[in-house]
Short mmCIF file of C-alpha atoms and ligand atoms in Angstrom, two decimals:
data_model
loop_
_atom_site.label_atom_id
_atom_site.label_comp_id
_atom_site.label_asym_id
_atom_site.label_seq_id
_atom_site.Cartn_x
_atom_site.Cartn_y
_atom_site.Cartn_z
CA UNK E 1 22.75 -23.47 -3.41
CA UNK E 2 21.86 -23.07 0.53
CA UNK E 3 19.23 -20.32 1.03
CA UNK E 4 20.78 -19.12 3.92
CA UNK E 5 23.69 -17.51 2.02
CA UNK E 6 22.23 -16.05 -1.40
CA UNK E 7 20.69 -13.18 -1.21
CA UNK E 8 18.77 -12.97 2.61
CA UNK E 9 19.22 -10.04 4.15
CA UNK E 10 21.27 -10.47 7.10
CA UNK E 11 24.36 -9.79 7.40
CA UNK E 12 26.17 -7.10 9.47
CA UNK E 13 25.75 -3.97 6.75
CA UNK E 14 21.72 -4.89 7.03
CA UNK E 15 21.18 -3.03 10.21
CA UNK E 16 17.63 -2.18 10.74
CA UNK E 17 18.54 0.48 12.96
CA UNK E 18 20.00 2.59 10.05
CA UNK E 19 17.02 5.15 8.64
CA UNK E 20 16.61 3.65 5.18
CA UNK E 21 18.33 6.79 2.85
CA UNK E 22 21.17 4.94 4.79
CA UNK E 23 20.44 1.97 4.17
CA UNK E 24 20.04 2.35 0.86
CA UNK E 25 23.50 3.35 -0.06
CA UNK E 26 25.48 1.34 2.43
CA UNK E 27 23.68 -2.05 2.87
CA UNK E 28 25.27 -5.38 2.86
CA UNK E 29 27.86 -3.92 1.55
CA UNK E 30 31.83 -3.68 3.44
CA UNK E 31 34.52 -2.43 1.00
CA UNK E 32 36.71 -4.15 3.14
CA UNK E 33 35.62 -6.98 1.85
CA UNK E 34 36.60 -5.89 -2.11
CA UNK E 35 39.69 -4.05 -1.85
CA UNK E 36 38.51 -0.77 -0.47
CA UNK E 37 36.59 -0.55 -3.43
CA UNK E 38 33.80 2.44 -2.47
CA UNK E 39 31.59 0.99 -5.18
CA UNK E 40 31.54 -2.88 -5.55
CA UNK E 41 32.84 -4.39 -8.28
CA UNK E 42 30.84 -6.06 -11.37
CA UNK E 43 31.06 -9.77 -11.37
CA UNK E 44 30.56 -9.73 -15.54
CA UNK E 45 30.75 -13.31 -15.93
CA UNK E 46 28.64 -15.95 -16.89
CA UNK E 47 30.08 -19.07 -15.12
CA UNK E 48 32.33 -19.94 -12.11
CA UNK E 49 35.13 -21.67 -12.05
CA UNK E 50 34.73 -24.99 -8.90
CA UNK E 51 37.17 -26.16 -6.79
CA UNK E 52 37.03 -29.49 -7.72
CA UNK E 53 34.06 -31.72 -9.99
CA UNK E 54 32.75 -32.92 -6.59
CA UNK E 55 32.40 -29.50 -5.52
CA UNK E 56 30.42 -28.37 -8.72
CA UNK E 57 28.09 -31.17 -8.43
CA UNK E 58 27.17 -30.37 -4.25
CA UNK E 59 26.47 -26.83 -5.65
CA UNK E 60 23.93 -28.09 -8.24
CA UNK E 61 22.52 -30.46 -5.71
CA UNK E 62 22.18 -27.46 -3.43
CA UNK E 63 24.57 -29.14 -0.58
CA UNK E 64 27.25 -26.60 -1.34
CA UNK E 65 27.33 -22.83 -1.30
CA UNK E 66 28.53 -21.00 -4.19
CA UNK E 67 27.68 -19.47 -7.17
CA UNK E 68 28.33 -21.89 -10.23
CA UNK E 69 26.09 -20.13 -13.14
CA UNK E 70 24.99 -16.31 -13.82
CA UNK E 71 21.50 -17.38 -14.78
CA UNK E 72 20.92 -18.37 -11.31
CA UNK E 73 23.06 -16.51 -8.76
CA UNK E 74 25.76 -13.91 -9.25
CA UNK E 75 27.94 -11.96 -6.75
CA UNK E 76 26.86 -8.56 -8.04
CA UNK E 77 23.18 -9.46 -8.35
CA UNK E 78 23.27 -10.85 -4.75
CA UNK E 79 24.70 -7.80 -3.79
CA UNK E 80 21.43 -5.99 -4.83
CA UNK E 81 19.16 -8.27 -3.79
CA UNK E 82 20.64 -8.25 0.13
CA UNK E 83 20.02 -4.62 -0.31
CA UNK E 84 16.21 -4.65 -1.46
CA UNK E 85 15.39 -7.53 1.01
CA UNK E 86 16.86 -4.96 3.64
CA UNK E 87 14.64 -1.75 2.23
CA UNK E 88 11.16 -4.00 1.47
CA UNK E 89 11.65 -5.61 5.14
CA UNK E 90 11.80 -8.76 3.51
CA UNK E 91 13.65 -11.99 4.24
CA UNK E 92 14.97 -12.44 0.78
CA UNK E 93 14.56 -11.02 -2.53
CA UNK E 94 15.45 -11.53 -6.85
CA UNK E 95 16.43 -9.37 -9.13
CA UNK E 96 14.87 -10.62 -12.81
CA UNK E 97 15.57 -8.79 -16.38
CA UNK E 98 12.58 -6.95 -16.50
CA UNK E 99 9.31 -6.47 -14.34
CA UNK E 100 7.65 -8.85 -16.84
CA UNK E 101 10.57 -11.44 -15.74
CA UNK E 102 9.55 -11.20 -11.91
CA UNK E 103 6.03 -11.80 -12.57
CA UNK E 104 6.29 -14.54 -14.98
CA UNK E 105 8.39 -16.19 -12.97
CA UNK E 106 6.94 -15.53 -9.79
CA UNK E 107 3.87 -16.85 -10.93
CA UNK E 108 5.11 -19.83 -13.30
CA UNK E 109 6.34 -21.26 -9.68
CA UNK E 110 3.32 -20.87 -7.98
CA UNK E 111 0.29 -22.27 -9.86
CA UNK E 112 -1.05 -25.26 -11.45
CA UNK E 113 -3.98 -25.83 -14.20
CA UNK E 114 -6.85 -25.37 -12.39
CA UNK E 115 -5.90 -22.79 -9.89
CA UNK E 116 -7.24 -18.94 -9.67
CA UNK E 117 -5.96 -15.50 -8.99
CA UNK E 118 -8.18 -13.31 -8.30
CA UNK E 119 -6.71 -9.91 -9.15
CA UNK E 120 -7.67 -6.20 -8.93
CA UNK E 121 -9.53 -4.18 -11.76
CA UNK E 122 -6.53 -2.05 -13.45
CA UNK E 123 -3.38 -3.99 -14.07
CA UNK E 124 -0.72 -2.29 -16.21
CA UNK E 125 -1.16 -3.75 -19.50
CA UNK E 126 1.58 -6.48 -20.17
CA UNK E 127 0.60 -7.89 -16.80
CA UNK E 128 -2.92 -7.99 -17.44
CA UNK E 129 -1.94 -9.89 -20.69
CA UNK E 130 0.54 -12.14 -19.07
CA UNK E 131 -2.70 -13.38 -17.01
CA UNK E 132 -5.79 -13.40 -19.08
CA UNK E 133 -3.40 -14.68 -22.32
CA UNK E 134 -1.00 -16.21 -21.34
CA UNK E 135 -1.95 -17.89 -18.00
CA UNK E 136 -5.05 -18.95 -18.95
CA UNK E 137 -3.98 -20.86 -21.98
CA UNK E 138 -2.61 -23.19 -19.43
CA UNK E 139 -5.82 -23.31 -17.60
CA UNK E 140 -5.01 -21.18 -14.74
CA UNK E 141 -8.11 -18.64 -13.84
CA UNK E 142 -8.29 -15.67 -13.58
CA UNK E 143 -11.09 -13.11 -12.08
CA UNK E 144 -11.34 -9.43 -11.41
CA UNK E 145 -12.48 -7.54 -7.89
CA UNK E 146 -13.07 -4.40 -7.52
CA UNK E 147 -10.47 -4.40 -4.46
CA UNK E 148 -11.09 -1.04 -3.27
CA UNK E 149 -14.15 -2.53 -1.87
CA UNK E 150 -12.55 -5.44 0.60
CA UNK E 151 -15.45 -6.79 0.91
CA UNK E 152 -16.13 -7.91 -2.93
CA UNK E 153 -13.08 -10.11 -2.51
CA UNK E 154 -14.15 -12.10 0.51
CA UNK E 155 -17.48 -13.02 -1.65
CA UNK E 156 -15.30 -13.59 -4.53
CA UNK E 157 -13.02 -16.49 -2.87
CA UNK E 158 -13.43 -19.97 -4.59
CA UNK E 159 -12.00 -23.19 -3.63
CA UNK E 160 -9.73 -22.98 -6.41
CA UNK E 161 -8.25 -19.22 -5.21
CA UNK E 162 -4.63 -18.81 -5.07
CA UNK E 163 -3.19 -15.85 -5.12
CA UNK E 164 -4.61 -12.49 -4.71
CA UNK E 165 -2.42 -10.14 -7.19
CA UNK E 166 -2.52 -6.24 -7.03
CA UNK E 167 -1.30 -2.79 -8.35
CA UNK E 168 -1.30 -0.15 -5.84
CA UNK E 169 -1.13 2.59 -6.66
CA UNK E 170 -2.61 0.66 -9.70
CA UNK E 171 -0.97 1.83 -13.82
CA UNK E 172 -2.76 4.25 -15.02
CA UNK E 173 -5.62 5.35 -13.13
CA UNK E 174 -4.20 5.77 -9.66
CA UNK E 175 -6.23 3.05 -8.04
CA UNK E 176 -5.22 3.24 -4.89
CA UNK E 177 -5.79 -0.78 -2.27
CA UNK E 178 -5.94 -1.23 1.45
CA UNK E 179 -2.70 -3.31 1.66
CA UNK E 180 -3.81 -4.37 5.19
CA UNK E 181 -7.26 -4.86 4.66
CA UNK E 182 -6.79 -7.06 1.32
CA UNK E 183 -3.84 -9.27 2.13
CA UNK E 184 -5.82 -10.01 5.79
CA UNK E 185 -8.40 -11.76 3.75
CA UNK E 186 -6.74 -13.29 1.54
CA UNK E 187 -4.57 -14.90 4.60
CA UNK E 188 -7.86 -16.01 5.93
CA UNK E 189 -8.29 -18.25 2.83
CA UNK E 190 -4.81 -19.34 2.23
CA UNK E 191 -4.22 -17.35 -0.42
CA UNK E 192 -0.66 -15.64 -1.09
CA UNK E 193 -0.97 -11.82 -1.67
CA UNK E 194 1.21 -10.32 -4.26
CA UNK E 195 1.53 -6.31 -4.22
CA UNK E 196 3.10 -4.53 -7.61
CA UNK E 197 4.90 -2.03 -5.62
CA UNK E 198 6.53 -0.10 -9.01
CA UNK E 199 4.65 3.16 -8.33
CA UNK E 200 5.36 3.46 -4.67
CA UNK E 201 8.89 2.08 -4.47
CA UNK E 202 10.18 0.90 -0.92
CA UNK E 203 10.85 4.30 0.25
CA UNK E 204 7.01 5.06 0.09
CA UNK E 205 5.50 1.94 0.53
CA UNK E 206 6.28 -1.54 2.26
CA UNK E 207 3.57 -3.70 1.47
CA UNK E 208 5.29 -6.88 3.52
CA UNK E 209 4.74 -4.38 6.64
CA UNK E 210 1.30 -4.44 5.80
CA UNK E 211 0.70 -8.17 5.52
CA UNK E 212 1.78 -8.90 1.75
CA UNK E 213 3.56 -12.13 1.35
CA UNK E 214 5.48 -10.99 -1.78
CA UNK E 215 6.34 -7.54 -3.30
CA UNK E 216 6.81 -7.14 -7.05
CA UNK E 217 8.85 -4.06 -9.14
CA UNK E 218 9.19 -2.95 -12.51
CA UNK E 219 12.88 -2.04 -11.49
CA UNK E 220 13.46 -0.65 -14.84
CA UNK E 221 11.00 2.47 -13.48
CA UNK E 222 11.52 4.46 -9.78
CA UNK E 223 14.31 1.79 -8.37
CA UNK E 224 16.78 2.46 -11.41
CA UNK E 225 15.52 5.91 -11.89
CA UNK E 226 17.72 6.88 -14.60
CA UNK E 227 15.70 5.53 -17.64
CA UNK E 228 18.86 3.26 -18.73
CA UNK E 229 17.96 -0.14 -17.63
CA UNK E 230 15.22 -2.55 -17.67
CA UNK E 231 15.18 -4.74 -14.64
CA UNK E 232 13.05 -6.79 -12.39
CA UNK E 233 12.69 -7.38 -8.46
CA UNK E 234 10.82 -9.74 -6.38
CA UNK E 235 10.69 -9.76 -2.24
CA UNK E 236 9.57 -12.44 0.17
CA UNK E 237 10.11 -15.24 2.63
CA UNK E 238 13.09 -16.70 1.84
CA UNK E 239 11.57 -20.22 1.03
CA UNK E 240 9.36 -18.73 -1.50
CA UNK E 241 12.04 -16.40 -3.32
CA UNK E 242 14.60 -19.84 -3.26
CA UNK E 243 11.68 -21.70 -5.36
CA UNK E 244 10.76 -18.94 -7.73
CA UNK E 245 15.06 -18.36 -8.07
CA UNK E 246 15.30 -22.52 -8.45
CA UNK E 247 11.89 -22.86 -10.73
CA UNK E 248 10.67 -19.51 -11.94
CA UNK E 249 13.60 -18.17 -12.96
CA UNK E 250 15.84 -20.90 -14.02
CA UNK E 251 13.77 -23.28 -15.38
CA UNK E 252 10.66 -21.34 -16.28
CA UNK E 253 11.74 -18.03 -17.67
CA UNK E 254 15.59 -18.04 -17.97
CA UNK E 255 14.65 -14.03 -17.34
CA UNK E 256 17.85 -13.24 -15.63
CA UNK E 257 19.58 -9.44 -14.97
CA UNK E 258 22.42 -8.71 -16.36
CA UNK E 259 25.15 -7.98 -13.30
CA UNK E 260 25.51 -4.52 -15.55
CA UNK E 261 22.44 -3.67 -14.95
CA UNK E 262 22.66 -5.01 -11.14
CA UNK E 263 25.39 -2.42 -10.72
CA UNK E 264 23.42 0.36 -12.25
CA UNK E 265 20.49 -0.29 -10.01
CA UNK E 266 22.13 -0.13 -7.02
CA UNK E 267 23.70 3.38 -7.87
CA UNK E 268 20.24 4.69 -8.52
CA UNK E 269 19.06 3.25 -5.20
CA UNK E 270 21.61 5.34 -3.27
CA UNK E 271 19.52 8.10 -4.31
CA UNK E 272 15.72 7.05 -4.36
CA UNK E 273 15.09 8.76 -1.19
CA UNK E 274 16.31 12.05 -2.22
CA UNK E 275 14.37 11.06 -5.78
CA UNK E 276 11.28 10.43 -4.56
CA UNK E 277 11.08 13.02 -2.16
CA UNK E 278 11.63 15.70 -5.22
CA UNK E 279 9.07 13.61 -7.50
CA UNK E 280 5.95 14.01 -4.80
CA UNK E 281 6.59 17.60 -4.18
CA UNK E 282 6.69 18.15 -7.75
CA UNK E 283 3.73 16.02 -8.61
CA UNK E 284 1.76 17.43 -5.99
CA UNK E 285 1.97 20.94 -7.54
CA UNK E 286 1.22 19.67 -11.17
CA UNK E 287 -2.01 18.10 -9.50
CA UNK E 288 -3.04 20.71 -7.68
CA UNK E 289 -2.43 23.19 -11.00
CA UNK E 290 -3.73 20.68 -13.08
CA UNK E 291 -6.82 20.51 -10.91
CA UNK E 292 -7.40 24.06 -11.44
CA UNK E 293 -7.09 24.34 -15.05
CA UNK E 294 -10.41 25.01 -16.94
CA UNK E 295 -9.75 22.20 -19.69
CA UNK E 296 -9.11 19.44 -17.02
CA UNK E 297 -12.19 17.18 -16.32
CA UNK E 298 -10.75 14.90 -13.87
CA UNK E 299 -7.36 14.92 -11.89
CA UNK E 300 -6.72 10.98 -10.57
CA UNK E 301 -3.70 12.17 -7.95
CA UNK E 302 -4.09 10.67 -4.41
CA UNK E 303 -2.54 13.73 -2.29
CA UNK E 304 -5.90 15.44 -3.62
CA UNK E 305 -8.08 15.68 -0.32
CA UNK E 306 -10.44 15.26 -3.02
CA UNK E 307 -9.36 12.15 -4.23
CA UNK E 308 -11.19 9.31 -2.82
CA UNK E 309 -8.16 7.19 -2.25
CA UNK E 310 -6.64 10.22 0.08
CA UNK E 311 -6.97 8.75 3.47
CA UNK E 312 -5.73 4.97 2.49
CA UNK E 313 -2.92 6.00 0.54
CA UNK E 314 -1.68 8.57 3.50
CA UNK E 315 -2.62 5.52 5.69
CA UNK E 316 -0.15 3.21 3.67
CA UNK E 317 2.30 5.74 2.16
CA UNK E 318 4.98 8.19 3.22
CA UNK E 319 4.41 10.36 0.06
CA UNK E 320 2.17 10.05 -2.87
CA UNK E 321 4.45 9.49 -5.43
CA UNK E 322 5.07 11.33 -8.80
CA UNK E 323 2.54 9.76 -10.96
CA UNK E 324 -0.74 11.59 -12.11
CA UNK E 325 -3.68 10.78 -14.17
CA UNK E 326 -6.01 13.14 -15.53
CA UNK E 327 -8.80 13.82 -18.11
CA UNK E 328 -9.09 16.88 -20.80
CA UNK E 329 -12.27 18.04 -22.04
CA UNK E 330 -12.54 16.88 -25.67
CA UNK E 331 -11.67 13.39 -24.95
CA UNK E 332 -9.48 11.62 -26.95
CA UNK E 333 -8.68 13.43 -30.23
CA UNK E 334 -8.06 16.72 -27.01
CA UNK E 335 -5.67 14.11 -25.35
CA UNK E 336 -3.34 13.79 -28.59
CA UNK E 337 -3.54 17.09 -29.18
CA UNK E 338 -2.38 18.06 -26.00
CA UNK E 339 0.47 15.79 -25.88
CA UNK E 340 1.84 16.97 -29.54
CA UNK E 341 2.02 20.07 -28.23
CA UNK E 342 4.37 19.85 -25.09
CA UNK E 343 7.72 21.26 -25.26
CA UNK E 344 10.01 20.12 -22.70
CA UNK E 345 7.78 17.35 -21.73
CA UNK E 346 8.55 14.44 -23.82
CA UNK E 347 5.77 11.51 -24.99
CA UNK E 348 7.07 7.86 -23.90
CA UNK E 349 5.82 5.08 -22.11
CA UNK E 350 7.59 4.48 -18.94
CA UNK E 351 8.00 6.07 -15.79
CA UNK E 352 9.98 7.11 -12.82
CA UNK E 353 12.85 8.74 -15.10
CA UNK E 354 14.58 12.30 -14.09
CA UNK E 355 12.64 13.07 -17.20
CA UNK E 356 8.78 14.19 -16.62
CA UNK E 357 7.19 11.53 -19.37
CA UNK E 358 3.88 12.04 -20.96
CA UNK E 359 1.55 8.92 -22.85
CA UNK E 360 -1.76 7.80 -23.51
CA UNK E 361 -2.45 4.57 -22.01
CA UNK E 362 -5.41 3.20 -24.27
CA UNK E 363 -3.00 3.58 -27.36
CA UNK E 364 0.47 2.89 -25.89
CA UNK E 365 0.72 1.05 -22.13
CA UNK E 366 -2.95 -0.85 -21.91
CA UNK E 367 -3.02 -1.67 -25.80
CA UNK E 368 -2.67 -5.03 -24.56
CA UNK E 369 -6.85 -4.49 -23.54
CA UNK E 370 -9.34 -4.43 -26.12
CA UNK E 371 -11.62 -1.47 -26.36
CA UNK E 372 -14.57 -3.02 -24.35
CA UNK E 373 -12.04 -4.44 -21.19
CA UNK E 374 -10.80 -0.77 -21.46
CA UNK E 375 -14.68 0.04 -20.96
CA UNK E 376 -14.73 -2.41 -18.38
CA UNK E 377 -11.76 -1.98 -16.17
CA UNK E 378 -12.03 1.19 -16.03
CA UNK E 379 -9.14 2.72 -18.42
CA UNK E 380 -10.72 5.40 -20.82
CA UNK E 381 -10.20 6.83 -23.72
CA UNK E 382 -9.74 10.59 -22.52
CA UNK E 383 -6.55 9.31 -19.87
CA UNK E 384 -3.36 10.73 -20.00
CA UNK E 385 -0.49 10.05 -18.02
CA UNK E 386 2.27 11.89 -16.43
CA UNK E 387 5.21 10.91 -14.97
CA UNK E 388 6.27 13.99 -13.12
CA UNK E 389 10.01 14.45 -12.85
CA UNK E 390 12.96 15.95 -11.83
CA UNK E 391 13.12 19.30 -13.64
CA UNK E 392 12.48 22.05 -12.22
CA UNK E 393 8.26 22.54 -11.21
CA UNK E 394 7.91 25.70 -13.16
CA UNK E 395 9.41 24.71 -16.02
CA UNK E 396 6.95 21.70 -16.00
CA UNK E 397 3.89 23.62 -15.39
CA UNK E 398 4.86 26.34 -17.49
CA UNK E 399 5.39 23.59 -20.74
CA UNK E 400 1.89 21.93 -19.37
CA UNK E 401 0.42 25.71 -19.57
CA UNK E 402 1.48 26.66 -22.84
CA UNK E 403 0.28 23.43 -24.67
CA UNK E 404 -2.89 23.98 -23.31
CA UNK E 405 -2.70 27.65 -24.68
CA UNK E 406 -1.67 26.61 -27.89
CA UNK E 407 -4.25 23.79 -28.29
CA UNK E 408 -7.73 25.03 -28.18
CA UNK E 409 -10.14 22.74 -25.69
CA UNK E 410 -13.13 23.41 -24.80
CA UNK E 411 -13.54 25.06 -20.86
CA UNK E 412 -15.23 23.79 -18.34
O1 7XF I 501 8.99 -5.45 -17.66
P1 7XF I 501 9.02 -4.04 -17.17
O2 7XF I 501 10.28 -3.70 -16.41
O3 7XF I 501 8.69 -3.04 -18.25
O4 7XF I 501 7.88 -3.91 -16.04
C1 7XF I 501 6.55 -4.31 -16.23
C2 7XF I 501 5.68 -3.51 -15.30
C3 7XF I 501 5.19 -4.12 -14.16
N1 7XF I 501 4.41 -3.45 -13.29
C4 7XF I 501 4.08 -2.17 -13.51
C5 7XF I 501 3.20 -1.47 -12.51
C6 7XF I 501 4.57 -1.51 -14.61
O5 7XF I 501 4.24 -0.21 -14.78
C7 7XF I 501 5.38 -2.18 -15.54
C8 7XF I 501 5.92 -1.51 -16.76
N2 7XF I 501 5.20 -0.39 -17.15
C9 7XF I 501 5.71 0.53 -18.17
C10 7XF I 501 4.73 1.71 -18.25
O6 7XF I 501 3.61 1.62 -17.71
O7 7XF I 501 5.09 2.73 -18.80
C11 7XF I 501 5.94 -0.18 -19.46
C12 7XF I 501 6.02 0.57 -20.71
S1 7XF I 501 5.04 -0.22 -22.02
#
């Protein structure tokens, strides 16, 4: 397969001089090209059929273009990935079955025993397993920065360093990195910065405009947006996204979307704009009425001007997103409480959904740490997380203000 056809962003539907809500619906995409078809059709297959055994054989020896197997490329799936090269400003991008799929992947292609990422302090916690579990059982290293201080990470560099692999904003605690300031250094050493993008999405956040070299989703959480799929994007050069498609994926991980879930993607993306717009207005007014709330201890929420990640993140986004941590008074056993006692609001792990989603990360998304890492990366005990979403505000505040009613914590 020739990297100049699959999945680069550049044909005549990817014009940057559409605003990107229009982008997002119409690029790459001509249904002239499919039979008027408004929507494009679903390529459900597995296999294609070749035009001759010679011609099969060029494609596997990448001197032909073509799709020949689903696990690799797919009409559909290429579809989508034109499209989220175009909105991450990227040259190329993947789509993978699940976040979990673009990282392992990403990073099966790109390091050897012996090699090091160094990576931020808060890492949602499958990710932080993949690395300290599963990576280094094959002897790659791993060590933590505290990356909101740039400066820790230029002492940290080692001969051995890598890649330099971030959340921002960072699952749960709202961590929010200099995208500029981080990937700068790490181009200094030669070291290929990663960003996990999932909270922001590409309509508040382009990390390759800042100087990342790739750009990572859960796809399953904002990009889909419906809570039906699980799904997995990567963005980059399109050298780099051609190895981790020809290694990573289908050799390493197998970890391929299903053109289904391709299709249902890519109908959520025609609306992320409008989406996200709703989810930081919303989340903004559950901060600030969280913030005021007696029982509250701490309200993690980067539109806070109190928050101490206010100025980067308005640096770096268009919107601060609809994700909020915060504290109760009572700890813990308060936290639980609280959560049983929410209405409309439901408790699940996950995020991004139409649905405003409630969960305690040191029981349910960072289980993966032990109680002392918790202790160490910063992930207490007393953290709960909301995904704000689409309902109406009132309703969501008013759910979030009888639960605390109901429940009896201790005021300020
Ligand atoms: O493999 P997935 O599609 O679930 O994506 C993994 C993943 C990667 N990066 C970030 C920042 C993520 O938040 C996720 C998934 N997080 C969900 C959550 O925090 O609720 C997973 C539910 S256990």
């Amino acid at each position: 397969m020739k990297i100049d056809t699959i999945a680069k962003a550049s044909d005549k539907k990817t014009s940057q001089h559409y605003d990107f809500a229009t982008r997002a619906i119409h690029s790459s995409y001509d249904p002239a090209d499919e039979q008027g078809s408004l929507n494009p059709p679903i390529y459900m297959t597995s296999t294609f059929v070749g035009q001759s055994a010679e011609h099969v054989g060029d494609m596997f020896a990448g001197e032909s273009d073509g799709h020949f197997y689903s696990r690799i490329s797919n009409p559909t799936l290429d579809l989508l990935e034109r499209r989220v090269a175009d909105l991450e400003g990227a040259e190329a991008s993947l789509a993978t079955a699940s976040g979990m799929g673009a990282i392992s992947a990403t990073l099966w292609s790109l390091v050897s025993p012996g090699d090091e990422i160094i990576v931020d302090m808060t890492l949602y916690g499958c990710t932080f397993a993949f690395m300290r579990h599963g990576l280094a059982k094959f002897g790659v290293k791993i060590k933590h920065v505290d990356m909101t201080q740039p400066h820790l990470l230029r002492a940290a560099f080692s001969q051995d360093t890598k890649i330099v692999y971030f959340e921002t904003p960072a699952n749960p605690n709202m961590r929010v990195i200099d995208i500029a300031a981080i990937t700068q250094i790490a181009a200094e050493f030669d070291a290929i910065s990663i960003v996990d993008n999932t909270y922001g999405s590409p309509y508040l956040c382009r990390p390759i405009e800042h100087g990342a070299d790739l750009v990572i989703h859960s796809a399953t959480k904002y990009m889909s947006g419906h809570g039906d799929v699980v799904g997995g994007l990567v963005s980059g050069t399109a050298d780099t996204i051609q190895n981790i498609r020809l290694f990573g994926l289908k050799d390493m991980t197998g970890a391929a979307m299903s053109p289904m879930t391709a299709m249902l993607l890519m109908r959520g993306i025609k609306t992320l704009p409008l989406r996200m717009d709703r989810h930081c207005e919303s989340a903004m007014q559950v901060a600030h009425w969280l913030d005021n709330q007696d029982q509250t201890s701490a309200i993690y929420y980067p539109g806070l001007t109190t928050s101490a990640f206010h100025h980067v993140a308005a640096r770096q986004m268009s919107g601060f997103g609809g994700m909020i941590a915060f504290e109760l008074n009572g700890g813990k056993p308060a936290a639980l409480k609280f959560i049983n006692a929410l209405n409309l609001i439901h408790c699940a792990v996950s995020l991004g959904d139409a649905e405003t989603l409630i969960q305690h990360p040191a029981t349910m998304t960072h289980a993966a740490y032990s109680a002392e890492e918790r202790v160490q990366f910063g992930i207490s005990d007393d953290l709960i997380r909301i995904s704000v979403g689409l309902e109406s505000v009132s309703d969501i505040i008013a759910d979030l203000s009888q639960a605390f009613d109901n429940i009896n914590i201790a005021h300020k």
